[in-house]
Amino acid sequence: MDEEPLTRRIDSSGMVWSWAAEALRILVNIVVGMLLVRYLSPTDYGIYNYSLSLVLLFLQFSVLGMGMPLCRRAVFSPANILLGTGFVLQGVAALFSEAVLCLFVFLFIEDDTLRIIILIMSLSILTTPFLLIGDYFTAINKMKYNAFAKHASTGATNAAKLLLILLGAPLAAFSGVLVIDLGVWATGLVIAYRRYGSAGSAWQFNGNTARDLLRESWPLWLSSFFFVLSSRLDQILIRHFLDDRAVGLYSAAIMVSEAWYFLPAILATAFLAKLSEMESKQPAAFASHLQELYVALALTGITIALPTSLLAPTVIPLLFGPDYASSAVVLSIHIWAGLFYAVGQATYLWTITKQKQNYYLIFVLLRAVTSLALNMVLIPRHGLQGAAFATLIAQAMGTFLFPLFFPSTRPLVAMSLRAFNPLHHVRLLRQVILLTYSHLRATSPTAPQGGVDNNPSGKHR
C-alpha cells in the first residue's frame, strides 16, 4: 500500500493560523518598519540596529533552546511539570543574561545615549520564560492562541512606533519598543493559558525533567545562540569597519530579506511530531517524508528569493526612499541565503527526531566561524556587498559542505541536492493543488454528505 503524503497526515488548521498570523505580523512590521527607517535616517537606524543586535544575542542565550524539546515532550509529559520546570530554568538564564549584559554595557559602552538604549532594550530578556507557553500551544496543536498573542503584540508594538513617529520622539524613545513587543506577547500567552490551557494544575519544578530538558536542549541552546551570533555578527562588524550609516543601510536590506524566515520554521515545527512518530514506528517511511519536507522548503525558498532578487532595485527605494538605494544590491545577494536557511531547517529537524543535536551544534559553530572569517576579510575589501556574500557563502556551506564531515549526515546532503530537482517541485505542487481542491469540495455546502462521490464511475448523467 502506498504511503500517504505527509501533507495529508498533518492537521493544517493550527498551521494555517500560525502562517496567517505571522504573515500579517510581518506585513504590518514591514510597513511600520518602513516608516521607522524613513524617520530615523540611515545613521540613527544603524545605531538602533547595533543596539538591537547586542540585546538579541543575550536574549537568545537566555532562551536555552527549549522550544523543540518541549514540543517533543508535550505529547507524553504533564503540562504543569513541563512548563513549571522550563519556566524556572529559563528564568534563571534570563536573570544571568541580564546581569552579564548590564556589566558589558558599563564596561565597554562609553556613549551615554547608546548605553541607555541598550539597557532599556535589555529588559525584554526578562519576558522570555513566559514565551515557553507559546511552544506548548504549538505542540498540542493550539497554535491559534499563540497567534492571538502575537497579533496583540504586533498591534501594541506598531501603535507605539507610530505614536513615537507622530510625536517626533528622539532615537532613545524607540528603545522601549522591544520591551512592549515581548511583554504584550508574554501577557497574551499567560491569559490564553489560564483560559484554554491546563491552568487547573499549578506549575511544578521537577529535577528529573530539568535534567532531561537540559540534556536535550543544550546543543540547541548553543546552536541557536551561535546562529543569532552569525546572523547579527555582520552588523556588529560593519559598525567596526565602516560606520553607523552603513549599518543602517545593511539593516534595511536584511529586514526585507529575513522577513519570510518564519515560514520554514513553522513548517518544520508543525511536522516535528508526525516525523518523530514515523521515525520510531515507520522507519522506512521516515526518509521519504523527510525528503518531501526538503522539497517543500526548497520550493518555498526559490519562490521567494528569485523575484525578490530581481525586483530589489525597485523594492528598496519604494519602501525606504532614495537614501537607501544602495541597499538594493545587498538585498539581491542576501535573499539567497534564506534559501539555504530554509533547506537547513529539514536538517535541523532530522537532528531533533534522531536526538543527534550535537551534529547541528557543530554545523552552526562551523558556520559562525566561517561567517566571522569571511566578514573580516570581505567587509574591509567589498563593504556591504562583502558582508552579504559572507552570509550567503556561510549559509550554503552549512547546508551542503559541513554535513559531509560525518557519515550519519552525508545522506542529508543528497536529500538537500534532490530538493532542487524541478520534477519534485512539480509533483509537490500537484499534491498541494489536489489537496486544496479536495478540501474545498469537502467544505462546500453542495458537497455530498460524508465527502463521498455519489457518481464513482465518473460518467456524466
Short mmCIF file of C-alpha atoms in Angstrom, two decimals:
data_model
loop_
_atom_site.label_atom_id
_atom_site.label_comp_id
_atom_site.label_asym_id
_atom_site.label_seq_id
_atom_site.Cartn_x
_atom_site.Cartn_y
_atom_site.Cartn_z
CA MET A 1 0.00 0.00 0.00
CA ASP A 2 1.40 3.42 -0.95
CA GLU A 3 2.42 5.73 1.81
CA GLU A 4 0.14 8.65 2.40
CA PRO A 5 1.81 12.00 1.62
CA LEU A 6 2.99 13.82 4.69
CA THR A 7 0.79 16.79 3.89
CA ARG A 8 -2.27 14.59 4.49
CA ARG A 9 -1.02 13.49 7.90
CA ILE A 10 -0.86 16.93 9.44
CA ASP A 11 -3.78 18.86 10.85
CA SER A 12 -3.46 22.05 8.86
CA SER A 13 -5.83 24.24 10.88
CA GLY A 14 -3.30 25.20 13.54
CA MET A 15 -0.57 25.69 10.97
CA VAL A 16 -2.82 27.95 8.89
CA TRP A 17 -3.47 30.07 11.97
CA SER A 18 0.24 30.45 12.60
CA TRP A 19 1.09 31.17 9.00
CA ALA A 20 -1.69 33.73 8.71
CA ALA A 21 -0.74 35.42 11.97
CA GLU A 22 2.94 35.53 11.10
CA ALA A 23 2.25 36.76 7.57
CA LEU A 24 0.09 39.57 8.96
CA ARG A 25 2.68 40.41 11.61
CA ILE A 26 5.45 40.56 9.04
CA LEU A 27 3.40 42.66 6.64
CA VAL A 28 2.47 45.16 9.34
CA ASN A 29 6.03 45.17 10.68
CA ILE A 30 7.42 45.93 7.22
CA VAL A 31 5.00 48.80 6.68
CA VAL A 32 5.66 50.35 10.09
CA GLY A 33 9.34 49.46 9.83
CA MET A 34 9.48 51.32 6.54
CA LEU A 35 8.12 54.43 8.26
CA LEU A 36 10.60 53.97 11.10
CA VAL A 37 13.53 53.67 8.69
CA ARG A 38 12.47 56.81 6.86
CA TYR A 39 12.05 58.65 10.16
CA LEU A 40 15.32 57.69 11.81
CA SER A 41 17.66 58.12 8.80
CA PRO A 42 20.38 55.58 7.93
CA THR A 43 22.71 56.70 10.73
CA ASP A 44 20.13 56.59 13.52
CA TYR A 45 18.72 53.35 12.18
CA GLY A 46 22.22 51.91 12.27
CA ILE A 47 22.62 52.86 15.94
CA TYR A 48 19.22 51.33 16.71
CA ASN A 49 20.07 48.04 14.99
CA TYR A 50 23.52 47.81 16.53
CA SER A 51 21.90 48.05 19.96
CA LEU A 52 19.22 45.55 18.97
CA SER A 53 21.87 43.09 17.75
CA LEU A 54 23.66 43.11 21.09
CA VAL A 55 20.44 42.64 23.07
CA LEU A 56 19.21 39.82 20.84
CA LEU A 57 22.45 37.92 21.39
CA PHE A 58 21.90 37.89 25.15
CA LEU A 59 18.16 37.30 24.75
CA GLN A 60 18.81 34.22 22.63
CA PHE A 61 21.26 32.96 25.23
CA SER A 62 18.50 33.12 27.86
CA VAL A 63 16.06 31.01 25.81
CA LEU A 64 18.08 27.81 26.43
CA GLY A 65 16.91 26.20 23.18
CA MET A 66 13.94 24.54 24.89
CA GLY A 67 11.33 25.12 22.20
CA MET A 68 11.78 21.91 20.20
CA PRO A 69 12.45 19.58 23.19
CA LEU A 70 9.37 20.96 24.95
CA CYS A 71 7.26 20.39 21.81
CA ARG A 72 8.51 16.81 21.60
CA ARG A 73 7.84 16.05 25.28
CA ALA A 74 4.44 17.75 25.44
CA VAL A 75 2.88 14.61 23.95
CA PHE A 76 3.67 12.42 26.97
CA SER A 77 4.64 14.80 29.85
CA PRO A 78 2.24 16.62 32.21
CA ALA A 79 1.92 20.25 31.19
CA ASN A 80 2.25 21.67 34.69
CA ILE A 81 5.57 19.88 35.31
CA LEU A 82 6.94 20.55 31.84
CA LEU A 83 6.10 24.26 31.87
CA GLY A 84 7.00 24.76 35.53
CA THR A 85 10.42 23.20 35.07
CA GLY A 86 11.08 25.08 31.85
CA PHE A 87 9.99 28.36 33.43
CA VAL A 88 12.43 28.02 36.33
CA LEU A 89 15.32 27.09 34.05
CA GLN A 90 14.69 29.94 31.64
CA GLY A 91 14.05 32.36 34.48
CA VAL A 92 17.50 31.70 35.94
CA ALA A 93 19.07 32.00 32.48
CA ALA A 94 17.24 35.29 31.85
CA LEU A 95 18.47 36.84 35.10
CA PHE A 96 22.02 35.72 34.35
CA SER A 97 21.90 37.11 30.80
CA GLU A 98 20.50 40.43 32.03
CA ALA A 99 23.28 40.77 34.61
CA VAL A 100 26.06 39.96 32.13
CA LEU A 101 24.70 42.39 29.51
CA CYS A 102 24.48 45.21 32.07
CA LEU A 103 28.07 44.53 33.10
CA PHE A 104 29.16 44.57 29.45
CA VAL A 105 27.41 47.91 28.84
CA PHE A 106 29.04 49.65 31.80
CA LEU A 107 32.48 48.27 30.97
CA PHE A 108 32.63 48.68 27.18
CA ILE A 109 29.98 51.19 26.04
CA GLU A 110 31.11 54.77 26.55
CA ASP A 111 28.39 56.68 24.69
CA ASP A 112 25.63 57.59 27.17
CA THR A 113 22.80 57.52 24.61
CA LEU A 114 23.84 54.14 23.28
CA ARG A 115 24.16 52.84 26.84
CA ILE A 116 20.60 53.95 27.71
CA ILE A 117 19.17 52.39 24.54
CA ILE A 118 20.79 49.02 25.23
CA LEU A 119 19.81 48.95 28.91
CA ILE A 120 16.15 49.71 28.16
CA MET A 121 16.04 47.10 25.41
CA SER A 122 17.61 44.54 27.73
CA LEU A 123 14.50 44.49 29.95
CA SER A 124 12.86 42.38 27.24
CA ILE A 125 15.11 39.48 28.27
CA LEU A 126 13.08 39.05 31.47
CA THR A 127 9.96 38.11 29.47
CA THR A 128 11.48 35.05 27.77
CA PRO A 129 10.42 32.41 30.38
CA PHE A 130 6.74 33.14 29.64
CA LEU A 131 7.22 32.54 25.90
CA LEU A 132 7.52 28.80 26.62
CA ILE A 133 3.71 28.77 26.72
CA GLY A 134 3.72 29.52 23.00
CA ASP A 135 5.86 26.45 22.32
CA TYR A 136 3.44 24.37 24.40
CA PHE A 137 0.45 25.61 22.38
CA THR A 138 2.33 24.72 19.19
CA ALA A 139 2.98 21.20 20.45
CA ILE A 140 -0.67 20.50 21.33
CA ASN A 141 -1.97 21.95 18.05
CA LYS A 142 -3.42 25.09 19.63
CA MET A 143 -1.20 27.45 17.69
CA LYS A 144 -4.02 29.93 17.21
CA TYR A 145 -3.66 31.10 20.82
CA ASN A 146 -0.02 31.86 20.20
CA ALA A 147 -1.17 33.63 17.04
CA PHE A 148 -3.66 35.75 19.02
CA ALA A 149 -0.94 36.79 21.46
CA LYS A 150 1.37 37.73 18.60
CA HIS A 151 -1.42 39.74 17.00
CA ALA A 152 -1.84 41.72 20.20
CA SER A 153 1.92 42.18 20.43
CA THR A 154 2.11 43.37 16.84
CA GLY A 155 -0.69 45.85 17.36
CA ALA A 156 0.76 47.31 20.55
CA THR A 157 4.30 47.48 19.20
CA ASN A 158 3.44 49.15 15.93
CA ALA A 159 1.00 51.52 17.61
CA ALA A 160 3.84 52.59 19.90
CA LYS A 161 6.17 53.11 16.93
CA LEU A 162 3.62 55.16 15.03
CA LEU A 163 2.86 57.27 18.09
CA LEU A 164 6.55 58.00 18.65
CA ILE A 165 6.99 58.93 14.99
CA LEU A 166 4.00 61.27 15.11
CA LEU A 167 5.31 62.87 18.31
CA GLY A 168 8.77 63.38 16.78
CA ALA A 169 10.38 61.34 19.56
CA PRO A 170 14.17 61.01 19.83
CA LEU A 171 16.03 57.81 18.99
CA ALA A 172 16.27 56.69 22.64
CA ALA A 173 12.48 56.62 22.95
CA PHE A 174 12.26 53.75 20.46
CA SER A 175 14.34 51.51 22.70
CA GLY A 176 11.24 50.56 24.70
CA VAL A 177 9.50 49.07 21.66
CA LEU A 178 11.17 45.67 22.07
CA VAL A 179 10.04 45.55 25.70
CA ILE A 180 6.46 46.29 24.66
CA ASP A 181 6.63 43.67 21.92
CA LEU A 182 7.74 40.74 24.07
CA GLY A 183 5.87 41.98 27.14
CA VAL A 184 2.48 42.03 25.40
CA TRP A 185 3.20 38.69 23.73
CA ALA A 186 4.05 37.09 27.07
CA THR A 187 0.97 38.59 28.74
CA GLY A 188 -1.27 37.30 25.96
CA LEU A 189 0.14 33.80 26.32
CA VAL A 190 -0.42 33.79 30.07
CA ILE A 191 -4.04 34.90 29.63
CA ALA A 192 -4.64 32.27 26.93
CA TYR A 193 -3.08 29.52 29.04
CA ARG A 194 -5.21 30.39 32.06
CA ARG A 195 -8.36 30.21 29.93
CA TYR A 196 -7.64 27.42 27.44
CA GLY A 197 -4.63 25.51 28.76
CA SER A 198 -4.19 23.22 31.74
CA ALA A 199 -4.42 26.11 34.15
CA GLY A 200 -6.11 24.00 36.81
CA SER A 201 -2.80 22.38 37.77
CA ALA A 202 -0.14 24.50 39.47
CA TRP A 203 3.23 24.58 37.78
CA GLN A 204 5.85 22.44 39.47
CA PHE A 205 9.60 22.11 39.15
CA ASN A 206 10.90 18.58 38.67
CA GLY A 207 14.59 17.77 38.87
CA ASN A 208 14.46 14.76 36.55
CA THR A 209 12.53 16.73 33.94
CA ALA A 210 15.04 19.55 34.27
CA ARG A 211 17.93 17.20 33.62
CA ASP A 212 16.16 15.70 30.62
CA LEU A 213 15.32 19.10 29.15
CA LEU A 214 18.83 20.43 29.64
CA ARG A 215 20.36 17.27 28.18
CA GLU A 216 18.24 17.62 25.05
CA SER A 217 18.32 21.38 24.77
CA TRP A 218 21.92 22.38 25.44
CA PRO A 219 23.09 21.63 21.87
CA LEU A 220 20.09 23.55 20.54
CA TRP A 221 20.78 26.30 23.07
CA LEU A 222 24.32 26.78 21.83
CA SER A 223 23.41 26.30 18.18
CA SER A 224 20.61 28.91 18.43
CA PHE A 225 22.97 31.33 20.13
CA PHE A 226 25.66 30.87 17.50
CA PHE A 227 23.03 31.11 14.77
CA VAL A 228 21.95 34.50 16.08
CA LEU A 229 25.60 35.43 16.53
CA SER A 230 26.39 34.58 12.91
CA SER A 231 23.29 36.45 11.68
CA ARG A 232 23.99 39.57 13.78
CA LEU A 233 27.77 39.48 13.59
CA ASP A 234 27.82 41.22 10.23
CA GLN A 235 26.04 44.31 11.61
CA ILE A 236 28.41 44.49 14.57
CA LEU A 237 31.46 44.18 12.32
CA ILE A 238 30.09 46.66 9.78
CA ARG A 239 29.98 49.28 12.53
CA HIS A 240 33.54 48.35 13.47
CA PHE A 241 34.95 48.53 9.93
CA LEU A 242 32.63 51.15 8.42
CA ASP A 243 30.16 53.37 10.32
CA ASP A 244 26.64 53.66 11.74
CA ARG A 245 25.21 54.75 8.39
CA ALA A 246 26.49 51.58 6.73
CA VAL A 247 24.83 49.53 9.48
CA GLY A 248 21.56 51.31 8.73
CA LEU A 249 21.77 50.62 5.00
CA TYR A 250 22.59 46.96 5.57
CA SER A 251 19.92 46.52 8.26
CA ALA A 252 17.22 47.90 5.96
CA ALA A 253 18.09 45.30 3.34
CA ILE A 254 18.12 42.32 5.69
CA MET A 255 14.85 43.42 7.29
CA VAL A 256 13.24 42.61 3.94
CA SER A 257 15.49 39.63 3.24
CA GLU A 258 14.68 37.83 6.50
CA ALA A 259 11.01 38.78 6.68
CA TRP A 260 9.88 35.33 5.48
CA TYR A 261 12.06 33.19 7.76
CA PHE A 262 9.05 32.32 9.87
CA LEU A 263 7.67 30.12 7.08
CA PRO A 264 10.27 27.30 7.12
CA ALA A 265 10.47 27.47 10.93
CA ILE A 266 6.72 26.98 11.37
CA LEU A 267 6.62 24.30 8.68
CA ALA A 268 9.38 22.32 10.38
CA THR A 269 7.79 22.70 13.83
CA ALA A 270 4.39 21.58 12.55
CA PHE A 271 5.90 18.44 11.01
CA LEU A 272 8.02 17.58 14.06
CA ALA A 273 5.50 15.43 15.95
CA LYS A 274 4.47 13.36 12.92
CA LEU A 275 8.04 12.82 11.76
CA SER A 276 9.07 11.81 15.28
CA GLU A 277 6.29 9.22 15.31
CA MET A 278 7.34 7.89 11.90
CA GLU A 279 10.97 7.65 12.94
CA SER A 280 10.13 5.23 15.72
CA LYS A 281 7.17 3.34 14.23
CA GLN A 282 7.74 3.55 10.46
CA PRO A 283 11.48 3.95 9.84
CA ALA A 284 11.09 3.03 6.16
CA ALA A 285 8.61 5.85 5.58
CA PHE A 286 10.63 8.41 7.53
CA ALA A 287 13.20 9.05 4.79
CA SER A 288 10.65 9.58 2.03
CA HIS A 289 8.63 12.00 4.12
CA LEU A 290 11.76 13.87 5.18
CA GLN A 291 12.67 14.21 1.50
CA GLU A 292 9.21 15.63 0.88
CA LEU A 293 9.88 18.24 3.54
CA TYR A 294 13.24 19.12 1.95
CA VAL A 295 11.48 19.67 -1.38
CA ALA A 296 8.77 21.84 0.18
CA LEU A 297 11.34 24.03 1.92
CA ALA A 298 13.49 24.40 -1.21
CA LEU A 299 10.48 25.30 -3.33
CA THR A 300 9.39 27.89 -0.76
CA GLY A 301 12.86 29.44 -0.75
CA ILE A 302 13.17 29.62 -4.55
CA THR A 303 9.67 31.06 -4.90
CA ILE A 304 10.59 33.92 -2.58
CA ALA A 305 14.27 34.50 -3.43
CA LEU A 306 14.05 34.69 -7.22
CA PRO A 307 11.51 37.51 -7.61
CA THR A 308 12.92 39.41 -4.63
CA SER A 309 16.42 39.36 -6.11
CA LEU A 310 15.17 40.61 -9.47
CA LEU A 311 12.92 43.32 -8.03
CA ALA A 312 15.32 44.58 -5.32
CA PRO A 313 16.34 47.78 -7.21
CA THR A 314 12.66 48.72 -7.36
CA VAL A 315 11.56 47.43 -3.95
CA ILE A 316 14.18 49.14 -1.78
CA PRO A 317 13.67 52.75 -2.96
CA LEU A 318 9.92 52.19 -2.92
CA LEU A 319 9.97 51.01 0.70
CA PHE A 320 12.67 53.18 2.22
CA GLY A 321 13.27 56.09 -0.13
CA PRO A 322 16.19 57.11 -2.38
CA ASP A 323 18.63 57.44 0.55
CA TYR A 324 18.58 53.62 0.79
CA ALA A 325 19.04 52.87 -2.92
CA SER A 326 22.45 51.29 -2.26
CA SER A 327 20.73 48.69 -0.04
CA ALA A 328 19.21 47.06 -3.14
CA VAL A 329 22.36 45.21 -4.12
CA VAL A 330 22.63 43.88 -0.55
CA LEU A 331 19.07 42.54 -0.73
CA SER A 332 19.61 40.92 -4.14
CA ILE A 333 22.54 38.92 -2.68
CA HIS A 334 21.39 38.33 0.89
CA ILE A 335 17.95 36.99 -0.06
CA TRP A 336 19.53 33.81 -1.47
CA ALA A 337 20.98 32.97 1.94
CA GLY A 338 17.38 32.41 3.03
CA LEU A 339 17.03 29.58 0.53
CA PHE A 340 19.81 27.64 2.25
CA TYR A 341 18.41 28.58 5.66
CA ALA A 342 15.05 27.09 4.66
CA VAL A 343 16.57 23.83 3.40
CA GLY A 344 18.68 23.66 6.55
CA GLN A 345 15.54 23.55 8.67
CA ALA A 346 14.92 20.00 7.46
CA THR A 347 18.43 19.02 8.55
CA TYR A 348 17.72 20.66 11.90
CA LEU A 349 14.52 18.61 12.18
CA TRP A 350 16.45 15.42 11.44
CA THR A 351 18.81 16.11 14.36
CA ILE A 352 15.80 16.58 16.65
CA THR A 353 13.97 13.41 15.64
CA LYS A 354 17.16 11.34 15.76
CA GLN A 355 18.26 13.04 19.01
CA LYS A 356 21.59 13.96 17.43
CA GLN A 357 21.57 17.66 18.18
CA ASN A 358 25.34 17.64 18.58
CA TYR A 359 25.69 17.48 14.81
CA TYR A 360 23.61 20.60 14.34
CA LEU A 361 25.61 22.37 17.03
CA ILE A 362 28.82 21.57 15.15
CA PHE A 363 27.33 22.82 11.87
CA VAL A 364 26.24 26.10 13.43
CA LEU A 365 29.60 26.57 15.16
CA LEU A 366 31.40 26.00 11.87
CA ARG A 367 29.05 28.40 10.11
CA ALA A 368 29.61 31.07 12.76
CA VAL A 369 33.40 30.71 12.47
CA THR A 370 33.14 30.79 8.67
CA SER A 371 30.92 33.87 8.79
CA LEU A 372 33.34 35.62 11.13
CA ALA A 373 36.34 34.85 8.91
CA LEU A 374 34.55 35.85 5.69
CA ASN A 375 33.22 39.08 7.19
CA MET A 376 36.65 40.01 8.50
CA VAL A 377 38.08 39.57 5.01
CA LEU A 378 35.24 40.77 2.76
CA ILE A 379 33.85 43.80 4.61
CA PRO A 380 37.10 45.85 4.50
CA ARG A 381 37.54 45.00 0.80
CA HIS A 382 33.99 45.00 -0.56
CA GLY A 383 31.92 46.83 2.04
CA LEU A 384 28.24 45.92 2.37
CA GLN A 385 28.28 43.56 -0.61
CA GLY A 386 31.10 41.66 1.06
CA ALA A 387 29.01 41.22 4.21
CA ALA A 388 26.06 39.92 2.14
CA PHE A 389 28.26 37.44 0.28
CA ALA A 390 29.80 36.30 3.58
CA THR A 391 26.34 35.41 4.89
CA LEU A 392 25.36 33.66 1.65
CA ILE A 393 28.53 31.56 1.46
CA ALA A 394 28.48 30.59 5.13
CA GLN A 395 24.82 29.55 4.94
CA ALA A 396 25.41 27.47 1.81
CA MET A 397 28.39 25.73 3.41
CA GLY A 398 26.27 24.91 6.44
CA THR A 399 23.76 23.13 4.21
CA PHE A 400 25.95 21.34 1.67
CA LEU A 401 29.52 21.11 2.99
CA PHE A 402 29.61 20.67 6.76
CA PRO A 403 27.20 17.66 6.85
CA LEU A 404 29.70 15.81 4.63
CA PHE A 405 32.11 15.65 7.56
CA PHE A 406 30.10 12.89 9.30
CA PRO A 407 28.87 9.57 7.83
CA SER A 408 25.48 9.85 9.54
CA THR A 409 24.68 13.21 7.97
CA ARG A 410 26.08 12.64 4.47
CA PRO A 411 22.74 11.29 3.17
CA LEU A 412 21.19 14.63 4.17
CA VAL A 413 23.39 16.39 1.61
CA ALA A 414 21.99 14.13 -1.10
CA MET A 415 18.47 14.94 0.11
CA SER A 416 19.28 18.64 0.04
CA LEU A 417 20.51 18.38 -3.55
CA ARG A 418 17.48 16.35 -4.66
CA ALA A 419 15.27 19.05 -3.15
CA PHE A 420 16.26 21.31 -6.07
CA ASN A 421 15.01 18.86 -8.71
CA PRO A 422 12.23 20.64 -10.66
CA LEU A 423 10.35 17.35 -11.11
CA HIS A 424 9.97 17.09 -7.33
CA HIS A 425 8.65 20.65 -7.26
CA VAL A 426 6.03 19.87 -9.90
CA ARG A 427 4.95 16.73 -8.02
CA LEU A 428 4.63 18.64 -4.75
CA LEU A 429 2.64 21.45 -6.36
CA ARG A 430 0.30 18.87 -7.85
CA GLN A 431 -0.26 17.32 -4.41
CA VAL A 432 -0.98 20.75 -2.89
CA ILE A 433 -3.44 21.61 -5.66
CA LEU A 434 -5.26 18.28 -5.30
CA LEU A 435 -5.38 18.63 -1.51
CA THR A 436 -6.76 22.15 -1.79
CA TYR A 437 -9.37 21.04 -4.31
CA SER A 438 -10.43 18.11 -2.12
CA HIS A 439 -10.67 20.36 0.94
CA LEU A 440 -12.80 22.90 -0.94
CA ARG A 441 -15.11 20.16 -2.18
CA ALA A 442 -15.42 18.69 1.31
CA THR A 443 -16.32 22.04 2.86
CA SER A 444 -18.63 23.13 0.05
CA PRO A 445 -22.34 23.34 1.03
CA THR A 446 -23.19 21.32 -2.10
CA ALA A 447 -20.67 18.55 -1.35
CA PRO A 448 -22.13 15.04 -0.85
CA GLN A 449 -22.63 14.05 2.78
CA GLY A 450 -19.51 12.46 4.21
CA GLY A 451 -17.48 13.71 1.27
CA VAL A 452 -18.40 10.57 -0.78
CA ASP A 453 -18.84 10.90 -4.52
CA ASN A 454 -22.28 9.56 -5.42
CA ASN A 455 -21.16 9.02 -9.02
CA PRO A 456 -17.97 7.00 -8.63
CA SER A 457 -18.00 5.87 -12.23
CA GLY A 458 -17.18 9.40 -13.29
CA LYS A 459 -19.82 9.25 -16.11
CA HIS A 460 -21.95 12.23 -16.95
CA ARG A 461 -25.54 11.88 -16.03
#
